[in-house]
């Protein structure tokens, strides 16, 4: 047999072996097994057999949560609210407890009267422990945490307001000092020494150009306007109101 015949025979033998390996792999674990068998032969069968059935399982409901199903209509709500099955189960169990347990119902009304969102927080905490003796402590904890958060937010707002007020005060004082200095620099008949133009008005600038706030706005008799702030000068020709 010549070399071409030997090569053709080896190719057919290899092809037949690969097909058989792929078929056996498919029998072990379908598509994944087919690939493992085709690529690795008998070793691939072993890998396919080990990995067979190892797929992600849906989360299970532990801790006594109530199981329930979702209809096709519920799926949209489930997705839009980004809630897990366990979240829905906890809330459903909490609603049942409120109907049959007066203490749970009273605790729910107590926190809901402060903020409706606290009812869900109490439900999550209580159903994790699932022990009636902790109901009062958990209710107080939820309310205290809420009050602490409100107090922190209030203090933060006060601090922000005080900082803003201080900034405005410093800005005003800086602008007032610049205005006095400029007024004193004017010549007779309020003539600007740099431009030789008559000044009609000098006021503290509080317009939209943030970098110039805390400075002064000068209006000239020819309709032009100039902003000054800490040595910086910006001129606007007559009719240009972009400084407002």
CSV table of C-alpha atoms in Angstrom, one decimal:
chain,number,residue,atom,x,y,z
A,1,UNK,CA,0.0,0.0,0.0
A,2,UNK,CA,1.4,3.4,-1.0
A,3,UNK,CA,1.8,6.3,1.4
A,4,UNK,CA,-1.3,8.1,0.1
A,5,UNK,CA,-3.4,5.0,0.9
A,6,UNK,CA,-1.9,4.8,4.4
A,7,UNK,CA,-2.7,8.5,5.0
A,8,UNK,CA,-6.3,8.1,3.7
A,9,UNK,CA,-6.8,5.1,6.0
A,10,UNK,CA,-5.5,6.9,9.0
A,11,UNK,CA,-7.7,9.9,8.3
A,12,UNK,CA,-10.8,7.7,8.0
A,13,UNK,CA,-9.8,5.9,11.2
A,14,UNK,CA,-9.4,9.2,13.1
A,15,UNK,CA,-12.7,10.6,11.7
A,16,UNK,CA,-14.6,7.4,12.6
A,17,UNK,CA,-13.1,7.5,16.1
A,18,UNK,CA,-14.0,11.1,16.6
A,19,UNK,CA,-17.6,10.5,15.5
A,20,UNK,CA,-17.9,7.5,17.9
A,21,UNK,CA,-16.5,9.6,20.7
A,22,UNK,CA,-18.9,12.4,20.0
A,23,UNK,CA,-21.9,10.1,19.9
A,24,UNK,CA,-20.9,8.5,23.2
A,25,UNK,CA,-20.4,11.9,24.7
A,26,UNK,CA,-23.8,13.0,23.5
A,27,UNK,CA,-25.3,10.0,25.2
A,28,UNK,CA,-23.7,11.0,28.5
A,29,UNK,CA,-24.6,14.7,28.6
A,30,UNK,CA,-26.1,15.7,25.2
A,31,UNK,CA,-24.5,18.9,23.7
A,32,UNK,CA,-21.8,19.4,26.3
A,33,UNK,CA,-20.9,15.7,26.3
A,34,UNK,CA,-20.7,15.8,22.5
A,35,UNK,CA,-18.1,18.5,22.6
A,36,UNK,CA,-16.1,16.9,25.3
A,37,UNK,CA,-16.1,13.5,23.5
A,38,UNK,CA,-15.3,15.1,20.1
A,39,UNK,CA,-12.3,17.0,21.6
A,40,UNK,CA,-10.9,14.7,24.2
A,41,UNK,CA,-12.3,11.2,23.3
A,42,UNK,CA,-12.6,8.9,26.3
A,43,UNK,CA,-11.2,11.5,28.7
A,44,UNK,CA,-13.9,13.8,27.6
A,45,UNK,CA,-16.5,11.1,28.5
A,46,UNK,CA,-15.2,11.2,32.0
A,47,UNK,CA,-15.4,15.0,32.3
A,48,UNK,CA,-18.9,15.0,30.8
A,49,UNK,CA,-20.0,12.4,33.3
A,50,UNK,CA,-18.6,14.4,36.2
A,51,UNK,CA,-20.1,17.7,35.1
A,52,UNK,CA,-23.5,16.2,34.1
A,53,UNK,CA,-26.3,17.8,36.0
A,54,UNK,CA,-24.2,20.5,37.6
A,55,UNK,CA,-26.3,23.5,36.6
A,56,UNK,CA,-27.4,26.6,38.5
A,57,UNK,CA,-30.3,25.8,40.8
A,58,UNK,CA,-33.0,28.4,41.6
A,59,UNK,CA,-32.7,30.0,45.1
A,60,UNK,CA,-34.5,27.9,47.7
A,61,UNK,CA,-36.6,29.4,50.4
A,62,UNK,CA,-35.0,28.8,53.8
A,63,UNK,CA,-36.1,29.9,57.2
A,64,UNK,CA,-39.8,29.0,57.0
A,65,UNK,CA,-40.7,31.4,54.2
A,66,UNK,CA,-44.1,30.8,52.5
A,67,UNK,CA,-43.7,29.3,49.0
A,68,UNK,CA,-45.9,30.6,46.1
A,69,UNK,CA,-46.0,30.8,42.4
A,70,UNK,CA,-45.9,33.6,39.9
A,71,UNK,CA,-48.3,33.9,37.1
A,72,UNK,CA,-47.4,35.4,33.7
A,73,UNK,CA,-48.9,38.7,34.9
A,74,UNK,CA,-46.8,38.7,38.1
A,75,UNK,CA,-43.6,38.3,36.1
A,76,UNK,CA,-43.6,41.9,34.9
A,77,UNK,CA,-44.2,43.2,38.4
A,78,UNK,CA,-41.4,40.9,39.7
A,79,UNK,CA,-38.9,42.3,37.1
A,80,UNK,CA,-39.8,46.0,37.4
A,81,UNK,CA,-39.6,45.9,41.2
A,82,UNK,CA,-36.3,44.0,41.2
A,83,UNK,CA,-37.5,41.7,44.0
A,84,UNK,CA,-36.4,38.1,44.6
A,85,UNK,CA,-38.7,35.3,45.3
A,86,UNK,CA,-37.6,35.3,48.9
A,87,UNK,CA,-38.5,39.1,49.2
A,88,UNK,CA,-42.0,38.4,47.9
A,89,UNK,CA,-42.3,35.4,50.1
A,90,UNK,CA,-41.3,37.4,53.2
A,91,UNK,CA,-43.8,40.1,52.4
A,92,UNK,CA,-46.6,37.6,51.8
A,93,UNK,CA,-45.9,35.9,55.1
A,94,UNK,CA,-45.8,39.2,56.9
A,95,UNK,CA,-49.3,40.2,55.5
A,96,UNK,CA,-50.7,36.9,56.7
A,97,UNK,CA,-49.1,37.4,60.2
A,98,UNK,CA,-50.7,40.9,60.4
A,99,UNK,CA,-54.1,39.4,59.8
A,100,UNK,CA,-53.9,36.6,62.4
A,101,UNK,CA,-51.5,38.1,65.1
A,102,UNK,CA,-52.7,41.3,66.9
A,103,UNK,CA,-49.2,42.1,68.2
A,104,UNK,CA,-47.7,41.9,64.8
A,105,UNK,CA,-50.5,44.0,63.4
A,106,UNK,CA,-50.0,46.7,66.1
A,107,UNK,CA,-46.3,46.8,65.5
A,108,UNK,CA,-46.9,47.2,61.8
A,109,UNK,CA,-49.3,50.1,62.4
A,110,UNK,CA,-46.9,51.7,64.7
A,111,UNK,CA,-44.0,51.9,62.3
A,112,UNK,CA,-46.2,52.5,59.2
A,113,UNK,CA,-47.6,55.6,61.0
A,114,UNK,CA,-44.1,57.0,61.0
A,115,UNK,CA,-43.1,56.0,57.5
A,116,UNK,CA,-44.8,53.3,55.3
A,117,UNK,CA,-41.4,52.0,54.2
A,118,UNK,CA,-40.6,51.0,57.8
A,119,UNK,CA,-43.2,48.2,57.6
A,120,UNK,CA,-41.1,46.3,55.1
A,121,UNK,CA,-38.0,46.8,57.1
A,122,UNK,CA,-39.7,45.5,60.2
A,123,UNK,CA,-41.0,42.5,58.3
A,124,UNK,CA,-37.5,41.6,57.0
A,125,UNK,CA,-35.9,41.8,60.5
A,126,UNK,CA,-38.7,40.0,62.3
A,127,UNK,CA,-39.0,37.1,59.9
A,128,UNK,CA,-35.2,36.5,59.9
A,129,UNK,CA,-35.4,35.9,63.7
A,130,UNK,CA,-38.9,34.5,63.5
A,131,UNK,CA,-39.3,34.8,67.3
A,132,UNK,CA,-42.2,36.8,68.9
A,133,UNK,CA,-40.0,37.8,71.9
A,134,UNK,CA,-38.0,40.1,69.7
A,135,UNK,CA,-41.0,41.9,68.1
A,136,UNK,CA,-41.0,44.8,70.5
A,137,UNK,CA,-37.2,45.2,70.4
A,138,UNK,CA,-37.1,45.1,66.7
A,139,UNK,CA,-40.0,47.6,66.4
A,140,UNK,CA,-38.1,50.0,68.7
A,141,UNK,CA,-34.9,49.4,66.7
A,142,UNK,CA,-36.5,50.2,63.4
A,143,UNK,CA,-38.1,53.4,64.8
A,144,UNK,CA,-34.8,54.5,66.5
A,145,UNK,CA,-32.8,53.9,63.3
A,146,UNK,CA,-35.3,56.0,61.4
A,147,UNK,CA,-35.2,58.8,63.9
A,148,UNK,CA,-31.3,58.8,63.9
A,149,UNK,CA,-31.3,59.0,60.1
A,150,UNK,CA,-33.7,61.9,60.1
A,151,UNK,CA,-31.6,63.7,62.7
A,152,UNK,CA,-28.4,63.1,60.8
A,153,UNK,CA,-30.1,64.5,57.6
A,154,UNK,CA,-31.4,67.5,59.5
A,155,UNK,CA,-28.0,68.2,60.9
A,156,UNK,CA,-26.4,67.9,57.5
A,157,UNK,CA,-28.9,70.4,56.0
A,158,UNK,CA,-28.2,72.8,58.8
A,159,UNK,CA,-24.5,72.5,58.2
A,160,UNK,CA,-24.9,73.0,54.5
A,161,UNK,CA,-27.1,76.1,55.1
A,162,UNK,CA,-24.6,77.6,57.6
A,163,UNK,CA,-21.8,77.0,55.1
A,164,UNK,CA,-23.8,78.6,52.3
A,165,UNK,CA,-24.6,81.6,54.5
A,166,UNK,CA,-21.0,82.0,55.5
A,167,UNK,CA,-20.0,81.9,51.9
A,168,UNK,CA,-22.5,84.5,50.9
A,169,UNK,CA,-21.4,86.7,53.8
A,170,UNK,CA,-17.8,86.5,52.8
A,171,UNK,CA,-18.7,87.0,49.2
A,172,UNK,CA,-20.7,90.2,50.1
A,173,UNK,CA,-17.9,91.6,52.2
A,174,UNK,CA,-15.4,91.0,49.5
A,175,UNK,CA,-17.6,92.7,46.9
A,176,UNK,CA,-18.4,95.6,49.2
A,177,UNK,CA,-14.7,96.2,49.8
A,178,UNK,CA,-14.0,96.2,46.0
A,179,UNK,CA,-16.9,98.6,45.4
A,180,UNK,CA,-15.7,101.1,48.0
A,181,UNK,CA,-12.2,100.9,46.6
A,182,UNK,CA,-13.4,101.5,43.0
A,183,UNK,CA,-15.7,104.3,44.0
A,184,UNK,CA,-12.7,106.1,45.6
A,185,UNK,CA,-10.7,105.6,42.4
A,186,UNK,CA,-13.1,107.6,40.3
A,187,UNK,CA,-12.2,111.0,39.1
A,188,UNK,CA,-14.4,114.2,39.1
A,189,UNK,CA,-17.9,113.6,37.7
A,190,UNK,CA,-17.3,109.9,38.2
A,191,UNK,CA,-15.0,109.4,35.3
A,192,UNK,CA,-13.3,106.0,35.1
A,193,UNK,CA,-9.5,106.6,35.2
A,194,UNK,CA,-8.7,103.8,32.8
A,195,UNK,CA,-11.3,104.3,30.1
A,196,UNK,CA,-12.2,108.0,30.6
A,197,UNK,CA,-15.9,107.1,30.4
A,198,UNK,CA,-18.5,108.4,32.8
A,199,UNK,CA,-19.7,105.8,35.3
A,200,UNK,CA,-23.5,105.7,35.9
A,201,UNK,CA,-23.7,102.8,38.4
A,202,UNK,CA,-21.5,100.5,40.6
A,203,UNK,CA,-23.2,97.6,42.3
A,204,UNK,CA,-22.3,94.2,43.8
A,205,UNK,CA,-22.4,91.6,41.1
A,206,UNK,CA,-24.7,88.6,41.9
A,207,UNK,CA,-25.5,87.4,38.3
A,208,UNK,CA,-25.1,84.0,36.6
A,209,UNK,CA,-21.4,84.1,36.0
A,210,UNK,CA,-20.3,82.3,39.1
A,211,UNK,CA,-16.6,83.1,38.8
A,212,UNK,CA,-17.4,86.8,39.0
A,213,UNK,CA,-19.8,86.7,41.9
A,214,UNK,CA,-18.3,88.5,44.9
A,215,UNK,CA,-17.1,91.2,42.5
A,216,UNK,CA,-18.7,94.4,41.2
A,217,UNK,CA,-20.6,95.4,38.1
A,218,UNK,CA,-19.9,98.8,36.6
A,219,UNK,CA,-22.3,100.5,34.1
A,220,UNK,CA,-20.9,103.2,31.8
A,221,UNK,CA,-22.8,106.1,30.1
A,222,UNK,CA,-22.2,104.5,26.7
A,223,UNK,CA,-24.2,101.4,27.7
A,224,UNK,CA,-21.2,99.2,28.2
A,225,UNK,CA,-20.7,97.1,31.3
A,226,UNK,CA,-17.6,95.8,33.1
A,227,UNK,CA,-17.2,93.1,35.7
A,228,UNK,CA,-14.4,93.4,38.2
A,229,UNK,CA,-13.3,90.8,40.8
A,230,UNK,CA,-10.0,90.5,42.6
A,231,UNK,CA,-8.0,92.2,39.8
A,232,UNK,CA,-9.8,90.4,37.0
A,233,UNK,CA,-11.8,92.5,34.4
A,234,UNK,CA,-14.4,91.4,31.9
A,235,UNK,CA,-15.9,94.0,29.5
A,236,UNK,CA,-19.3,93.8,27.7
A,237,UNK,CA,-20.2,96.1,24.9
A,238,UNK,CA,-23.5,98.0,24.9
A,239,UNK,CA,-26.5,95.7,24.3
A,240,UNK,CA,-24.5,92.6,25.5
A,241,UNK,CA,-26.4,91.4,28.5
A,242,UNK,CA,-24.7,88.0,28.8
A,243,UNK,CA,-23.5,89.0,32.3
A,244,UNK,CA,-27.0,88.9,33.7
